């Protein structure tokens, strides 16, 4: 029986994993996660299990998302929450706690009939893939074509990070300068990527070079998938480039929303222009600030879950984003989700594809000189 199949983020969704907020922690500071906690956030210095009432509220919205999806005929699986408030000790590092299993999108990368558990660049997220073992074992038992792949487990020792990246004198302006120059907190010591840095469009993967994904991670994907084209993209204007799904979001074949504060540079657009893809500025978010104790920016407004080429789930309060998508020809289903944001993201983050209809398509048959194309850099 075929269970796993998904080549993009917009073909008809039939089977998905939705995360859980149980036991979720704010992990202790570590070389990479200082990046995730904005400089002026009250979360700096706060660690430990998240308050129970916030967990319950997030779970209520996650459970409601499950109901909405099931009501639309989508099969939903859930991960197994571990006791995340345990230390992680490996030969290369120790850290005081884990994170959670709300955003499966960060961890699981579905490419056709493969699901890859990503290396993950945060020490606190090293063992997070175990939350999905139960699901993946089941797919492995039932689907003879499903390939369960673990990317190389990273060391995440001090060589994997620029240990001075977040020294005390750091400002947002300095961060903007550095990220624009592709100087990230993660080094090129080893293969690193988070699954949510990869945007899938059939034969092409567009991978954000940012704080959580390096060039070696892209090179690993290139060697794993020699018939695919891997593109390195980056978005100057984002001081914390972590995950591509509040920055560059495809809605249907030929149409991508781009965060207007994080625009894809001109020379990186050639491949889209040569193949008649339209890149549209996303609407402004409804909120000036993210919810309390939230890692992500207000741009979770565009972190939508596309169900098919005409249907999309958008957070309930994001009226401008809903209106824009409506004008772009989508049927918008509003879903309340802000209480879940602090646990790791929006509607796209909170899900991971198991099955979408459709095959691997070539959306970019016209090849132009493309500076994003990843080649061996030996
Ligand atoms: O804009 O904070 C959030 C993406 C979460 N997966 C942002 C990126």
Tab-separated table of C-alpha atoms and ligand atoms in Angstrom:
chain	number	residue	atom	x	y	z
A	1	UNK	CA	0.000	0.000	0.000
A	2	UNK	CA	1.327	3.427	-0.956
A	3	UNK	CA	1.434	5.704	2.094
A	4	UNK	CA	4.211	8.228	1.526
A	5	UNK	CA	4.229	10.512	-1.514
A	6	UNK	CA	4.720	14.259	-1.675
A	7	UNK	CA	6.693	16.388	-4.099
A	8	UNK	CA	5.581	19.900	-3.278
A	9	UNK	CA	3.528	21.999	-0.881
A	10	UNK	CA	0.399	22.495	-3.000
A	11	UNK	CA	-0.880	19.286	-4.612
A	12	UNK	CA	-4.007	17.765	-2.966
A	13	UNK	CA	-3.132	16.869	0.639
A	14	UNK	CA	-4.439	13.506	1.820
A	15	UNK	CA	-2.308	12.526	4.826
A	16	UNK	CA	-0.352	14.709	7.222
A	17	UNK	CA	1.332	14.708	10.638
A	18	UNK	CA	0.188	17.432	13.076
A	19	UNK	CA	2.428	18.279	16.063
A	20	UNK	CA	1.683	18.341	19.792
A	21	UNK	CA	2.560	20.922	22.448
A	22	UNK	CA	2.909	18.422	25.328
A	23	UNK	CA	5.957	18.794	27.584
A	24	UNK	CA	7.421	21.504	25.365
A	25	UNK	CA	10.358	23.399	26.908
A	26	UNK	CA	12.164	26.657	26.423
A	27	UNK	CA	15.645	25.165	26.107
A	28	UNK	CA	18.718	26.695	27.731
A	29	UNK	CA	20.810	29.069	25.696
A	30	UNK	CA	23.165	27.352	23.249
A	31	UNK	CA	25.369	28.579	20.402
A	32	UNK	CA	22.620	28.356	17.756
A	33	UNK	CA	19.502	29.091	19.764
A	34	UNK	CA	20.636	32.466	20.929
A	35	UNK	CA	19.860	33.226	17.329
A	36	UNK	CA	16.295	32.079	17.662
A	37	UNK	CA	15.576	34.200	20.719
A	38	UNK	CA	15.469	37.806	19.525
A	39	UNK	CA	17.732	40.216	21.377
A	40	UNK	CA	14.917	42.113	23.053
A	41	UNK	CA	12.769	39.076	23.908
A	42	UNK	CA	11.716	38.370	27.500
A	43	UNK	CA	12.543	34.726	26.711
A	44	UNK	CA	16.252	35.460	26.980
A	45	UNK	CA	17.391	33.727	30.120
A	46	UNK	CA	14.097	31.875	30.611
A	47	UNK	CA	14.246	28.101	30.428
A	48	UNK	CA	12.298	25.027	31.439
A	49	UNK	CA	8.866	23.557	30.720
A	50	UNK	CA	6.357	26.021	29.306
A	51	UNK	CA	3.448	26.995	31.573
A	52	UNK	CA	0.765	24.318	31.542
A	53	UNK	CA	-2.080	26.683	30.652
A	54	UNK	CA	-0.225	27.726	27.488
A	55	UNK	CA	0.363	24.067	26.591
A	56	UNK	CA	-3.349	23.354	26.995
A	57	UNK	CA	-4.344	26.335	24.859
A	58	UNK	CA	-1.901	25.355	22.118
A	59	UNK	CA	-3.107	21.766	22.177
A	60	UNK	CA	-6.722	22.916	21.898
A	61	UNK	CA	-5.869	24.761	18.668
A	62	UNK	CA	-3.781	21.863	17.365
A	63	UNK	CA	-6.663	19.462	18.072
A	64	UNK	CA	-9.013	21.841	16.298
A	65	UNK	CA	-6.678	21.888	13.277
A	66	UNK	CA	-6.838	18.090	13.253
A	67	UNK	CA	-10.655	18.250	13.238
A	68	UNK	CA	-10.682	20.761	10.394
A	69	UNK	CA	-8.323	18.588	8.336
A	70	UNK	CA	-10.232	15.385	9.046
A	71	UNK	CA	-13.461	17.166	8.147
A	72	UNK	CA	-11.911	17.870	4.737
A	73	UNK	CA	-10.979	14.228	4.249
A	74	UNK	CA	-7.298	14.481	5.233
A	75	UNK	CA	-5.918	11.621	7.344
A	76	UNK	CA	-3.975	12.918	10.357
A	77	UNK	CA	-1.290	11.259	12.478
A	78	UNK	CA	0.205	12.680	15.671
A	79	UNK	CA	3.716	12.324	17.109
A	80	UNK	CA	4.541	10.830	20.484
A	81	UNK	CA	5.601	13.551	22.915
A	82	UNK	CA	8.690	12.566	24.901
A	83	UNK	CA	9.569	13.999	28.274
A	84	UNK	CA	11.385	16.920	26.677
A	85	UNK	CA	12.610	18.267	30.003
A	86	UNK	CA	15.638	15.954	30.037
A	87	UNK	CA	19.278	16.770	29.432
A	88	UNK	CA	20.940	15.782	26.163
A	89	UNK	CA	24.426	14.350	26.577
A	90	UNK	CA	26.527	13.221	23.619
A	91	UNK	CA	30.284	12.825	23.123
A	92	UNK	CA	30.393	16.366	21.703
A	93	UNK	CA	28.062	18.464	23.851
A	94	UNK	CA	25.683	18.611	26.793
A	95	UNK	CA	22.598	20.753	27.075
A	96	UNK	CA	19.993	21.014	29.816
A	97	UNK	CA	16.786	20.136	27.964
A	98	UNK	CA	15.138	19.275	24.697
A	99	UNK	CA	12.530	21.337	22.843
A	100	UNK	CA	9.247	19.646	21.817
A	101	UNK	CA	7.330	18.169	18.897
A	102	UNK	CA	5.034	20.953	17.834
A	103	UNK	CA	6.742	21.760	14.522
A	104	UNK	CA	7.209	18.469	12.639
A	105	UNK	CA	7.967	20.526	9.495
A	106	UNK	CA	11.334	21.499	10.981
A	107	UNK	CA	12.399	17.863	11.394
A	108	UNK	CA	10.803	15.764	8.629
A	109	UNK	CA	11.515	16.385	4.955
A	110	UNK	CA	9.311	14.415	2.555
A	111	UNK	CA	10.712	13.993	-0.953
A	112	UNK	CA	8.555	11.661	-3.034
A	113	UNK	CA	8.376	8.377	-1.120
A	114	UNK	CA	11.263	9.320	1.181
A	115	UNK	CA	11.033	10.934	4.596
A	116	UNK	CA	14.352	12.326	5.811
A	117	UNK	CA	14.885	13.224	9.434
A	118	UNK	CA	17.020	16.357	9.245
A	119	UNK	CA	20.305	16.752	11.160
A	120	UNK	CA	18.874	19.750	13.104
A	121	UNK	CA	21.218	22.589	14.041
A	122	UNK	CA	20.120	23.142	17.636
A	123	UNK	CA	21.580	20.937	20.326
A	124	UNK	CA	18.212	20.893	22.096
A	125	UNK	CA	16.628	19.357	18.995
A	126	UNK	CA	19.156	16.537	18.502
A	127	UNK	CA	16.774	13.745	19.566
A	128	UNK	CA	13.519	15.317	18.440
A	129	UNK	CA	13.155	12.875	15.540
A	130	UNK	CA	12.271	10.144	18.075
A	131	UNK	CA	8.840	11.745	18.488
A	132	UNK	CA	8.057	10.539	14.946
A	133	UNK	CA	9.513	7.019	15.114
A	134	UNK	CA	6.116	5.501	15.859
A	135	UNK	CA	4.655	7.118	12.718
A	136	UNK	CA	7.602	6.228	10.508
A	137	UNK	CA	7.685	2.613	11.751
A	138	UNK	CA	4.053	2.263	10.757
A	139	UNK	CA	4.671	3.674	7.255
A	140	UNK	CA	7.704	1.390	6.943
A	141	UNK	CA	5.631	-1.668	7.822
A	142	UNK	CA	2.806	-0.889	5.396
A	143	UNK	CA	4.435	0.853	2.432
A	144	UNK	CA	7.081	-1.216	0.606
A	145	UNK	CA	8.345	1.852	-1.278
A	146	UNK	CA	8.726	4.157	1.702
A	147	UNK	CA	12.397	4.963	2.342
A	148	UNK	CA	13.104	6.073	5.916
A	149	UNK	CA	16.270	8.141	5.797
A	150	UNK	CA	18.243	9.768	8.594
A	151	UNK	CA	20.635	12.470	7.469
A	152	UNK	CA	24.099	12.188	9.043
A	153	UNK	CA	23.771	12.865	12.762
A	154	UNK	CA	25.789	16.025	13.392
A	155	UNK	CA	28.355	16.508	16.140
A	156	UNK	CA	27.106	19.977	17.146
A	157	UNK	CA	30.314	20.536	19.073
A	158	UNK	CA	31.930	23.939	19.290
A	159	UNK	CA	33.375	23.582	15.772
A	160	UNK	CA	29.873	23.564	14.308
A	161	UNK	CA	29.224	27.154	15.392
A	162	UNK	CA	30.864	30.533	15.324
A	163	UNK	CA	31.004	30.621	19.115
A	164	UNK	CA	31.390	34.424	19.142
A	165	UNK	CA	28.509	35.104	16.772
A	166	UNK	CA	26.155	36.223	19.533
A	167	UNK	CA	28.663	38.000	21.748
A	168	UNK	CA	27.168	40.720	23.916
A	169	UNK	CA	27.908	43.627	21.581
A	170	UNK	CA	25.765	42.171	18.808
A	171	UNK	CA	23.009	44.378	17.375
A	172	UNK	CA	20.297	43.722	14.833
A	173	UNK	CA	22.150	45.919	12.302
A	174	UNK	CA	25.264	43.792	12.636
A	175	UNK	CA	23.167	40.651	12.228
A	176	UNK	CA	21.588	42.061	9.055
A	177	UNK	CA	24.999	42.813	7.614
A	178	UNK	CA	26.318	39.369	8.460
A	179	UNK	CA	23.371	37.371	7.180
A	180	UNK	CA	23.391	39.357	3.927
A	181	UNK	CA	27.054	38.335	3.544
A	182	UNK	CA	26.158	34.718	4.367
A	183	UNK	CA	28.124	34.797	7.597
A	184	UNK	CA	25.935	32.582	9.784
A	185	UNK	CA	26.214	31.194	13.311
A	186	UNK	CA	26.575	27.690	11.862
A	187	UNK	CA	29.938	26.917	10.254
A	188	UNK	CA	30.793	24.566	7.394
A	189	UNK	CA	32.363	22.028	9.759
A	190	UNK	CA	29.695	19.401	8.982
A	191	UNK	CA	26.416	18.737	7.159
A	192	UNK	CA	23.652	20.839	8.723
A	193	UNK	CA	20.100	21.575	7.729
A	194	UNK	CA	16.636	21.843	9.224
A	195	UNK	CA	13.870	20.373	7.065
A	196	UNK	CA	11.909	23.643	7.135
A	197	UNK	CA	14.684	25.400	5.215
A	198	UNK	CA	13.811	23.322	2.146
A	199	UNK	CA	11.040	24.439	-0.212
A	200	UNK	CA	10.020	21.607	-2.524
A	201	UNK	CA	8.854	22.195	-6.089
A	202	UNK	CA	8.968	18.803	-7.802
A	203	UNK	CA	12.353	18.298	-9.423
A	204	UNK	CA	13.713	21.450	-7.756
A	205	UNK	CA	14.520	22.068	-4.099
A	206	UNK	CA	15.020	25.676	-3.010
A	207	UNK	CA	17.071	25.693	0.169
A	208	UNK	CA	17.585	28.720	2.390
A	209	UNK	CA	21.192	29.316	3.391
A	210	UNK	CA	20.667	30.692	6.894
A	211	UNK	CA	21.375	30.221	10.561
A	212	UNK	CA	20.132	26.609	10.545
A	213	UNK	CA	21.257	25.362	7.114
A	214	UNK	CA	24.732	25.472	5.580
A	215	UNK	CA	26.240	24.731	2.157
A	216	UNK	CA	27.298	21.231	3.177
A	217	UNK	CA	23.670	20.426	3.952
A	218	UNK	CA	22.737	21.435	0.406
A	219	UNK	CA	25.631	19.415	-1.020
A	220	UNK	CA	24.363	16.357	0.875
A	221	UNK	CA	20.912	16.806	-0.677
A	222	UNK	CA	22.525	17.188	-4.123
A	223	UNK	CA	24.328	13.869	-3.765
A	224	UNK	CA	21.248	12.096	-2.370
A	225	UNK	CA	19.112	13.315	-5.265
A	226	UNK	CA	21.324	13.468	-8.367
A	227	UNK	CA	18.293	13.802	-10.654
A	228	UNK	CA	17.042	16.871	-8.846
A	229	UNK	CA	18.286	20.455	-8.891
A	230	UNK	CA	19.208	21.973	-5.553
A	231	UNK	CA	19.126	25.777	-5.346
A	232	UNK	CA	20.749	27.884	-2.641
A	233	UNK	CA	18.620	30.937	-1.920
A	234	UNK	CA	18.935	33.623	0.729
A	235	UNK	CA	16.866	36.603	1.701
A	236	UNK	CA	18.737	39.730	2.834
A	237	UNK	CA	16.619	41.717	5.268
A	238	UNK	CA	16.108	38.898	7.758
A	239	UNK	CA	18.387	39.182	10.807
A	240	UNK	CA	17.352	35.650	11.896
A	241	UNK	CA	17.083	33.559	8.708
A	242	UNK	CA	15.668	30.363	10.196
A	243	UNK	CA	13.340	28.284	7.995
A	244	UNK	CA	12.024	29.375	4.621
A	245	UNK	CA	8.295	29.038	5.341
A	246	UNK	CA	7.570	32.560	6.580
A	247	UNK	CA	9.618	34.015	3.718
A	248	UNK	CA	9.005	32.197	0.436
A	249	UNK	CA	5.721	30.285	0.211
A	250	UNK	CA	4.341	28.621	-2.942
A	251	UNK	CA	0.532	28.672	-3.295
A	252	UNK	CA	0.109	26.793	-6.584
A	253	UNK	CA	2.148	26.015	-9.686
A	254	UNK	CA	3.504	29.332	-10.964
A	255	UNK	CA	2.782	31.430	-7.862
A	256	UNK	CA	4.934	32.183	-4.811
A	257	UNK	CA	4.405	34.633	-1.950
A	258	UNK	CA	7.555	36.446	-0.860
A	259	UNK	CA	7.946	38.296	2.429
A	260	UNK	CA	8.284	41.991	1.385
A	261	UNK	CA	10.918	42.550	4.091
A	262	UNK	CA	12.972	39.590	2.894
A	263	UNK	CA	12.980	39.795	-0.874
A	264	UNK	CA	14.651	37.230	-3.052
A	265	UNK	CA	17.576	39.095	-4.706
A	266	UNK	CA	17.232	39.920	-8.388
A	267	UNK	CA	19.898	37.541	-9.679
A	268	UNK	CA	18.281	34.650	-7.798
A	269	UNK	CA	14.952	35.290	-9.574
A	270	UNK	CA	16.182	34.385	-13.056
A	271	UNK	CA	15.117	30.756	-12.857
A	272	UNK	CA	11.585	31.813	-11.822
A	273	UNK	CA	11.309	34.520	-14.475
A	274	UNK	CA	12.499	32.205	-17.241
A	275	UNK	CA	9.716	29.769	-16.335
A	276	UNK	CA	6.849	32.249	-15.885
A	277	UNK	CA	6.601	31.952	-12.123
A	278	UNK	CA	5.083	34.962	-10.446
A	279	UNK	CA	6.617	36.120	-7.157
A	280	UNK	CA	4.133	38.281	-5.231
A	281	UNK	CA	4.783	40.345	-2.084
A	282	UNK	CA	2.812	38.889	0.825
A	283	UNK	CA	0.262	41.084	2.631
A	284	UNK	CA	1.341	42.809	5.836
A	285	UNK	CA	0.771	40.810	9.037
A	286	UNK	CA	-2.177	41.711	11.280
A	287	UNK	CA	-0.007	41.994	14.393
A	288	UNK	CA	2.905	44.260	15.376
A	289	UNK	CA	4.425	41.728	17.745
A	290	UNK	CA	4.406	37.939	18.028
A	291	UNK	CA	2.534	36.329	20.955
A	292	UNK	CA	4.304	36.042	24.314
A	293	UNK	CA	7.304	33.689	24.534
A	294	UNK	CA	7.253	33.105	20.766
A	295	UNK	CA	10.421	32.372	18.781
A	296	UNK	CA	9.009	33.328	15.425
A	297	UNK	CA	8.295	36.689	13.847
A	298	UNK	CA	4.918	38.256	12.984
A	299	UNK	CA	5.416	36.818	9.488
A	300	UNK	CA	3.844	33.553	10.582
A	301	UNK	CA	0.960	35.401	8.885
A	302	UNK	CA	2.132	33.815	5.608
A	303	UNK	CA	2.936	30.392	7.135
A	304	UNK	CA	-0.166	28.837	5.602
A	305	UNK	CA	-1.068	25.233	4.829
A	306	UNK	CA	-2.081	24.749	1.194
A	307	UNK	CA	-4.546	21.861	0.780
A	308	UNK	CA	-4.748	21.946	-3.007
A	309	UNK	CA	-4.291	24.470	-5.852
A	310	UNK	CA	-7.444	26.296	-4.761
A	311	UNK	CA	-7.671	25.829	-0.983
A	312	UNK	CA	-5.527	27.170	1.830
A	313	UNK	CA	-5.674	27.296	5.635
A	314	UNK	CA	-4.688	30.719	7.033
A	315	UNK	CA	-4.580	31.895	10.646
A	316	UNK	CA	-7.940	33.338	11.668
A	317	UNK	CA	-6.781	36.851	12.632
A	318	UNK	CA	-4.687	37.419	9.470
A	319	UNK	CA	-7.413	39.214	7.514
A	320	UNK	CA	-5.122	41.033	5.053
A	321	UNK	CA	-3.330	37.795	4.167
A	322	UNK	CA	-6.676	36.035	3.724
A	323	UNK	CA	-7.981	38.805	1.484
A	324	UNK	CA	-4.864	38.729	-0.675
A	325	UNK	CA	-5.088	34.979	-1.148
A	326	UNK	CA	-8.761	35.289	-1.952
A	327	UNK	CA	-7.864	37.804	-4.698
A	328	UNK	CA	-5.230	35.379	-5.957
A	329	UNK	CA	-8.004	32.867	-6.537
A	330	UNK	CA	-7.710	30.712	-3.433
A	331	UNK	CA	-10.561	29.590	-1.183
A	332	UNK	CA	-9.363	30.574	2.288
A	333	UNK	CA	-10.322	28.582	5.368
A	334	UNK	CA	-9.501	30.597	8.519
A	335	UNK	CA	-8.191	28.532	11.439
A	336	UNK	CA	-7.413	29.924	14.937
A	337	UNK	CA	-3.767	29.150	15.662
A	338	UNK	CA	-2.010	32.001	17.484
A	339	UNK	CA	-1.959	30.113	20.791
A	340	UNK	CA	0.265	27.493	19.139
A	341	UNK	CA	2.779	29.957	17.629
A	342	UNK	CA	5.049	30.066	20.684
A	343	UNK	CA	5.559	26.311	20.461
A	344	UNK	CA	7.407	26.584	17.185
A	345	UNK	CA	5.394	28.172	14.425
A	346	UNK	CA	2.281	28.450	12.310
A	347	UNK	CA	0.052	26.153	10.285
A	348	UNK	CA	2.797	25.053	7.884
A	349	UNK	CA	5.385	24.506	10.654
A	350	UNK	CA	2.859	22.494	12.681
A	351	UNK	CA	2.431	19.904	9.937
A	352	UNK	CA	4.552	17.522	7.880
A	353	UNK	CA	3.460	15.991	4.587
A	354	UNK	CA	2.888	12.254	4.340
A	355	UNK	CA	0.805	12.059	1.156
A	356	UNK	CA	-0.130	14.518	-1.529
A	357	UNK	CA	-1.513	13.414	-4.859
A	358	UNK	CA	0.641	14.058	-7.900
A	359	UNK	CA	3.971	13.092	-9.339
A	360	UNK	CA	7.368	14.712	-9.513
A	361	UNK	CA	7.037	17.489	-12.066
A	362	UNK	CA	9.571	19.735	-13.730
A	363	UNK	CA	8.269	23.257	-13.112
A	364	UNK	CA	11.472	24.829	-14.492
A	365	UNK	CA	12.081	23.301	-17.918
A	366	UNK	CA	13.645	26.507	-19.270
A	367	UNK	CA	17.140	26.467	-17.877
A	368	UNK	CA	18.903	29.807	-17.680
A	369	UNK	CA	22.200	30.753	-16.173
A	370	UNK	CA	21.236	30.215	-12.561
A	371	UNK	CA	23.592	31.411	-9.815
A	372	UNK	CA	21.556	29.544	-7.165
A	373	UNK	CA	22.289	26.090	-8.553
A	374	UNK	CA	24.327	24.060	-6.057
A	375	UNK	CA	27.436	22.448	-7.549
A	376	UNK	CA	30.271	20.586	-5.892
A	377	UNK	CA	32.629	23.172	-4.438
A	378	UNK	CA	35.545	20.821	-3.600
B	1	LIG	O1	9.767	34.650	10.449
B	1	LIG	O2	10.251	33.923	12.409
B	1	LIG	C1	9.455	31.374	11.249
B	1	LIG	C2	9.549	30.026	10.596
B	1	LIG	C3	9.248	28.958	11.556
B	1	LIG	N1	9.387	27.634	10.961
B	1	LIG	C4	10.116	33.748	11.206
B	1	LIG	C5	10.349	32.369	10.642
